[in-house]
Amino acid sequence: MPQKKFKVTNDTKAFIRIREKAAKELIERLTADRDDLNLVVLDGLDAAIVGSTEIDGQTHLIYDRFRVSQIFVNRDGMGADEAEEYCEYNVEGAHYGDGCPIFVDLIV
């Protein structure tokens, strides 16, 4: 069965720009005046950030697994299954140390 590719429309592009801007503002707010903050920000995946949290005094960005996969499909031309597998092993499975990102499955 052929891989389904997510359709990118002008509305989708606008949504991604809004998400990226909101993510950048969140990161700026979190890092303002905090030289000691170990915050891992994944390059090119700002549109998948859905928030942040603090666990035991360490701040973490929270990424939506589905949106991360969508980015790989739309930006890199991966199939949906390939993007999910890539995300699972290469993004979620990486060892980032302190401030590592948290990946969630959103229920909307």
Short mmCIF file of N, CA and C in Angstrom, two decimals:
data_model
loop_
_atom_site.label_atom_id
_atom_site.label_comp_id
_atom_site.label_asym_id
_atom_site.label_seq_id
_atom_site.Cartn_x
_atom_site.Cartn_y
_atom_site.Cartn_z
N MET A 1 0.84 -1.18 0.00
CA MET A 1 0.00 0.00 0.00
C MET A 1 0.89 1.25 0.00
N PRO A 2 0.60 2.24 -0.86
CA PRO A 2 1.44 3.43 -0.93
C PRO A 2 1.37 4.25 0.36
N GLN A 3 2.47 4.92 0.66
CA GLN A 3 2.54 5.77 1.85
C GLN A 3 1.69 7.02 1.64
N LYS A 4 0.94 7.38 2.66
CA LYS A 4 0.14 8.60 2.59
C LYS A 4 1.03 9.79 2.92
N LYS A 5 0.98 10.80 2.09
CA LYS A 5 1.72 12.02 2.33
C LYS A 5 0.74 13.09 2.78
N PHE A 6 1.12 13.83 3.80
CA PHE A 6 0.26 14.88 4.30
C PHE A 6 0.25 16.03 3.30
N LYS A 7 -0.92 16.53 3.00
CA LYS A 7 -1.05 17.61 2.04
C LYS A 7 -0.67 18.93 2.71
N VAL A 8 0.23 19.64 2.08
CA VAL A 8 0.65 20.94 2.59
C VAL A 8 -0.08 22.02 1.80
N THR A 9 -0.90 22.78 2.50
CA THR A 9 -1.66 23.86 1.88
C THR A 9 -1.14 25.20 2.43
N ASN A 10 -1.64 26.28 1.88
CA ASN A 10 -1.27 27.60 2.41
C ASN A 10 -1.69 27.74 3.86
N ASP A 11 -2.85 27.16 4.22
CA ASP A 11 -3.30 27.19 5.60
C ASP A 11 -2.32 26.43 6.49
N THR A 12 -1.83 25.30 6.00
CA THR A 12 -0.87 24.51 6.77
C THR A 12 0.42 25.29 6.96
N LYS A 13 0.89 25.94 5.91
CA LYS A 13 2.12 26.72 6.01
C LYS A 13 1.95 27.86 7.01
N ALA A 14 0.80 28.51 7.00
CA ALA A 14 0.54 29.59 7.95
C ALA A 14 0.51 29.05 9.38
N PHE A 15 -0.12 27.89 9.56
CA PHE A 15 -0.18 27.26 10.87
C PHE A 15 1.23 26.95 11.38
N ILE A 16 2.07 26.42 10.49
CA ILE A 16 3.44 26.07 10.87
C ILE A 16 4.21 27.32 11.27
N ARG A 17 4.05 28.42 10.51
CA ARG A 17 4.73 29.67 10.86
C ARG A 17 4.28 30.18 12.23
N ILE A 18 3.00 30.08 12.52
CA ILE A 18 2.47 30.52 13.82
C ILE A 18 3.04 29.66 14.93
N ARG A 19 3.07 28.33 14.73
CA ARG A 19 3.60 27.40 15.73
C ARG A 19 5.09 27.68 15.98
N GLU A 20 5.84 27.89 14.90
CA GLU A 20 7.27 28.15 15.04
C GLU A 20 7.51 29.45 15.80
N LYS A 21 6.73 30.47 15.51
CA LYS A 21 6.87 31.75 16.22
C LYS A 21 6.55 31.58 17.70
N ALA A 22 5.48 30.86 18.01
CA ALA A 22 5.10 30.63 19.40
C ALA A 22 6.19 29.83 20.12
N ALA A 23 6.77 28.85 19.45
CA ALA A 23 7.84 28.04 20.05
C ALA A 23 9.07 28.89 20.33
N LYS A 24 9.45 29.74 19.39
CA LYS A 24 10.61 30.62 19.58
C LYS A 24 10.38 31.56 20.76
N GLU A 25 9.16 32.09 20.89
CA GLU A 25 8.84 32.97 22.01
C GLU A 25 8.91 32.20 23.33
N LEU A 26 8.44 30.96 23.35
CA LEU A 26 8.52 30.13 24.55
C LEU A 26 9.98 29.89 24.93
N ILE A 27 10.80 29.52 23.97
CA ILE A 27 12.21 29.25 24.23
C ILE A 27 12.91 30.51 24.74
N GLU A 28 12.62 31.66 24.14
CA GLU A 28 13.20 32.92 24.59
C GLU A 28 12.79 33.24 26.02
N ARG A 29 11.51 33.01 26.33
CA ARG A 29 11.01 33.27 27.69
C ARG A 29 11.69 32.34 28.69
N LEU A 30 11.86 31.07 28.33
CA LEU A 30 12.48 30.11 29.24
C LEU A 30 13.96 30.40 29.47
N THR A 31 14.64 30.86 28.43
CA THR A 31 16.09 31.05 28.53
C THR A 31 16.50 32.45 28.98
N ALA A 32 15.56 33.37 29.04
CA ALA A 32 15.87 34.75 29.44
C ALA A 32 16.48 34.76 30.83
N ASP A 33 17.65 35.35 30.93
CA ASP A 33 18.33 35.53 32.22
C ASP A 33 18.61 34.22 32.95
N ARG A 34 18.75 33.12 32.21
CA ARG A 34 19.05 31.83 32.85
C ARG A 34 20.24 31.19 32.16
N ASP A 35 21.42 31.59 32.55
CA ASP A 35 22.65 31.07 31.96
C ASP A 35 22.87 29.59 32.30
N ASP A 36 22.29 29.13 33.40
CA ASP A 36 22.52 27.76 33.86
C ASP A 36 21.53 26.75 33.27
N LEU A 37 20.63 27.20 32.40
CA LEU A 37 19.59 26.32 31.87
C LEU A 37 20.14 25.40 30.79
N ASN A 38 19.94 24.10 30.98
CA ASN A 38 20.29 23.10 29.96
C ASN A 38 19.00 22.72 29.26
N LEU A 39 18.69 23.38 28.18
CA LEU A 39 17.46 23.14 27.45
C LEU A 39 17.80 22.63 26.06
N VAL A 40 17.37 21.41 25.75
CA VAL A 40 17.65 20.83 24.44
C VAL A 40 16.54 21.25 23.48
N VAL A 41 16.93 21.96 22.41
CA VAL A 41 16.00 22.39 21.37
C VAL A 41 16.38 21.63 20.10
N LEU A 42 15.44 20.89 19.54
CA LEU A 42 15.70 20.08 18.36
C LEU A 42 15.59 20.93 17.10
N ASP A 43 16.68 21.01 16.35
CA ASP A 43 16.74 21.84 15.14
C ASP A 43 15.66 21.45 14.13
N GLY A 44 14.95 22.46 13.64
CA GLY A 44 13.97 22.25 12.58
C GLY A 44 12.65 21.66 13.04
N LEU A 45 12.47 21.48 14.33
CA LEU A 45 11.24 20.86 14.82
C LEU A 45 10.43 21.78 15.74
N ASP A 46 10.67 23.08 15.62
CA ASP A 46 9.97 24.04 16.48
C ASP A 46 8.45 23.95 16.35
N ALA A 47 7.95 23.66 15.15
CA ALA A 47 6.50 23.60 14.95
C ALA A 47 5.86 22.44 15.71
N ALA A 48 6.67 21.49 16.20
CA ALA A 48 6.14 20.35 16.94
C ALA A 48 6.15 20.58 18.45
N ILE A 49 6.67 21.72 18.91
CA ILE A 49 6.69 22.01 20.34
C ILE A 49 5.28 22.38 20.80
N VAL A 50 4.83 21.72 21.86
CA VAL A 50 3.49 22.00 22.38
C VAL A 50 3.54 22.59 23.79
N GLY A 51 4.73 22.71 24.36
CA GLY A 51 4.83 23.30 25.68
C GLY A 51 6.14 22.97 26.34
N SER A 52 6.18 23.20 27.65
CA SER A 52 7.36 22.90 28.44
C SER A 52 6.91 22.45 29.82
N THR A 53 7.83 21.83 30.53
CA THR A 53 7.54 21.41 31.89
C THR A 53 8.83 21.44 32.68
N GLU A 54 8.71 21.38 33.99
CA GLU A 54 9.87 21.32 34.85
C GLU A 54 9.76 20.07 35.71
N ILE A 55 10.82 19.28 35.70
CA ILE A 55 10.88 18.05 36.48
C ILE A 55 12.15 18.09 37.31
N ASP A 56 12.01 18.02 38.62
CA ASP A 56 13.16 18.05 39.54
C ASP A 56 14.08 19.22 39.25
N GLY A 57 13.51 20.39 38.98
CA GLY A 57 14.29 21.60 38.75
C GLY A 57 14.88 21.73 37.35
N GLN A 58 14.62 20.76 36.48
CA GLN A 58 15.15 20.79 35.11
C GLN A 58 14.02 21.08 34.13
N THR A 59 14.20 22.05 33.25
CA THR A 59 13.20 22.42 32.26
C THR A 59 13.34 21.57 31.02
N HIS A 60 12.20 21.11 30.49
CA HIS A 60 12.17 20.27 29.29
C HIS A 60 11.14 20.83 28.31
N LEU A 61 11.44 20.81 27.02
CA LEU A 61 10.46 21.13 26.00
C LEU A 61 9.65 19.87 25.71
N ILE A 62 8.39 20.06 25.38
CA ILE A 62 7.50 18.94 25.08
C ILE A 62 7.15 19.00 23.59
N TYR A 63 7.39 17.89 22.90
CA TYR A 63 7.14 17.78 21.47
C TYR A 63 6.01 16.79 21.20
N ASP A 64 5.18 17.10 20.24
CA ASP A 64 4.10 16.22 19.78
C ASP A 64 4.68 15.24 18.76
N ARG A 65 4.60 13.93 19.07
CA ARG A 65 5.17 12.90 18.18
C ARG A 65 4.60 12.99 16.76
N PHE A 66 3.28 13.19 16.66
CA PHE A 66 2.64 13.24 15.35
C PHE A 66 3.18 14.41 14.53
N ARG A 67 3.31 15.57 15.16
CA ARG A 67 3.81 16.74 14.43
C ARG A 67 5.27 16.56 14.02
N VAL A 68 6.07 15.91 14.86
CA VAL A 68 7.45 15.63 14.48
C VAL A 68 7.45 14.77 13.21
N SER A 69 6.64 13.72 13.20
CA SER A 69 6.55 12.85 12.01
C SER A 69 6.07 13.62 10.80
N GLN A 70 5.08 14.49 10.98
CA GLN A 70 4.58 15.31 9.87
C GLN A 70 5.69 16.17 9.27
N ILE A 71 6.52 16.72 10.11
CA ILE A 71 7.62 17.55 9.62
C ILE A 71 8.55 16.72 8.73
N PHE A 72 8.87 15.51 9.16
CA PHE A 72 9.75 14.66 8.35
C PHE A 72 9.10 14.28 7.04
N VAL A 73 7.80 14.05 7.05
CA VAL A 73 7.09 13.70 5.82
C VAL A 73 7.08 14.90 4.87
N ASN A 74 6.68 16.05 5.35
CA ASN A 74 6.53 17.22 4.49
C ASN A 74 7.86 17.86 4.10
N ARG A 75 8.78 17.94 5.01
CA ARG A 75 10.04 18.62 4.75
C ARG A 75 11.05 17.71 4.03
N ASP A 76 11.11 16.44 4.47
CA ASP A 76 12.15 15.54 3.99
C ASP A 76 11.66 14.51 2.99
N GLY A 77 10.33 14.50 2.72
CA GLY A 77 9.78 13.58 1.73
C GLY A 77 9.70 12.13 2.18
N MET A 78 9.74 11.90 3.48
CA MET A 78 9.62 10.52 3.98
C MET A 78 8.19 10.05 3.88
N GLY A 79 7.99 8.75 3.81
CA GLY A 79 6.66 8.18 3.95
C GLY A 79 6.26 8.23 5.41
N ALA A 80 4.98 8.09 5.70
CA ALA A 80 4.49 8.20 7.08
C ALA A 80 5.14 7.16 7.99
N ASP A 81 5.21 5.90 7.54
CA ASP A 81 5.83 4.85 8.36
C ASP A 81 7.31 5.10 8.56
N GLU A 82 7.98 5.52 7.50
CA GLU A 82 9.41 5.81 7.59
C GLU A 82 9.66 6.96 8.58
N ALA A 83 8.83 7.99 8.54
CA ALA A 83 8.98 9.13 9.43
C ALA A 83 8.77 8.73 10.88
N GLU A 84 7.76 7.90 11.14
CA GLU A 84 7.51 7.43 12.51
C GLU A 84 8.68 6.62 13.03
N GLU A 85 9.20 5.73 12.19
CA GLU A 85 10.35 4.90 12.59
C GLU A 85 11.59 5.76 12.82
N TYR A 86 11.84 6.71 11.92
CA TYR A 86 12.98 7.61 12.05
C TYR A 86 12.87 8.40 13.36
N CYS A 87 11.69 8.91 13.62
CA CYS A 87 11.46 9.69 14.84
C CYS A 87 11.72 8.83 16.08
N GLU A 88 11.17 7.62 16.07
CA GLU A 88 11.30 6.74 17.22
C GLU A 88 12.76 6.41 17.53
N TYR A 89 13.53 6.05 16.52
CA TYR A 89 14.90 5.60 16.75
C TYR A 89 15.93 6.71 16.77
N ASN A 90 15.78 7.72 15.94
CA ASN A 90 16.81 8.75 15.80
C ASN A 90 16.54 10.02 16.57
N VAL A 91 15.29 10.30 16.87
CA VAL A 91 14.98 11.53 17.60
C VAL A 91 14.65 11.19 19.06
N GLU A 92 13.64 10.36 19.26
CA GLU A 92 13.27 9.99 20.62
C GLU A 92 14.34 9.11 21.28
N GLY A 93 15.00 8.28 20.49
CA GLY A 93 15.96 7.34 21.04
C GLY A 93 17.35 7.93 21.28
N ALA A 94 17.57 9.17 20.89
CA ALA A 94 18.86 9.81 21.11
C ALA A 94 19.05 10.13 22.59
N HIS A 95 20.29 10.19 23.01
CA HIS A 95 20.60 10.51 24.41
C HIS A 95 21.05 11.97 24.48
N TYR A 96 20.20 12.81 25.04
CA TYR A 96 20.45 14.25 25.05
C TYR A 96 21.04 14.76 26.35
N GLY A 97 20.94 14.00 27.41
CA GLY A 97 21.43 14.46 28.71
C GLY A 97 20.41 15.36 29.39
N ASP A 98 20.91 16.26 30.24
CA ASP A 98 20.03 17.17 30.98
C ASP A 98 19.22 18.02 30.02
N GLY A 99 17.99 18.28 30.38
CA GLY A 99 17.12 19.12 29.55
C GLY A 99 16.60 18.42 28.33
N CYS A 100 16.63 17.08 28.34
CA CYS A 100 16.19 16.32 27.17
C CYS A 100 14.72 16.60 26.86
N PRO A 101 14.36 16.54 25.59
CA PRO A 101 12.96 16.77 25.22
C PRO A 101 12.08 15.61 25.68
N ILE A 102 10.81 15.93 25.83
CA ILE A 102 9.80 14.93 26.18
C ILE A 102 8.86 14.83 24.98
N PHE A 103 8.51 13.60 24.62
CA PHE A 103 7.64 13.36 23.47
C PHE A 103 6.30 12.82 23.97
N VAL A 104 5.21 13.40 23.44
CA VAL A 104 3.87 13.00 23.89
C VAL A 104 2.99 12.68 22.69
N ASP A 105 1.98 11.87 22.96
CA ASP A 105 0.90 11.62 22.00
C ASP A 105 -0.28 12.46 22.47
N LEU A 106 -0.62 13.48 21.71
CA LEU A 106 -1.74 14.36 22.08
C LEU A 106 -3.07 13.72 21.72
N ILE A 107 -4.01 13.87 22.60
CA ILE A 107 -5.38 13.44 22.33
C ILE A 107 -6.19 14.71 22.20
N VAL A 108 -6.73 14.94 21.02
CA VAL A 108 -7.43 16.18 20.77
C VAL A 108 -8.91 15.93 20.57
#
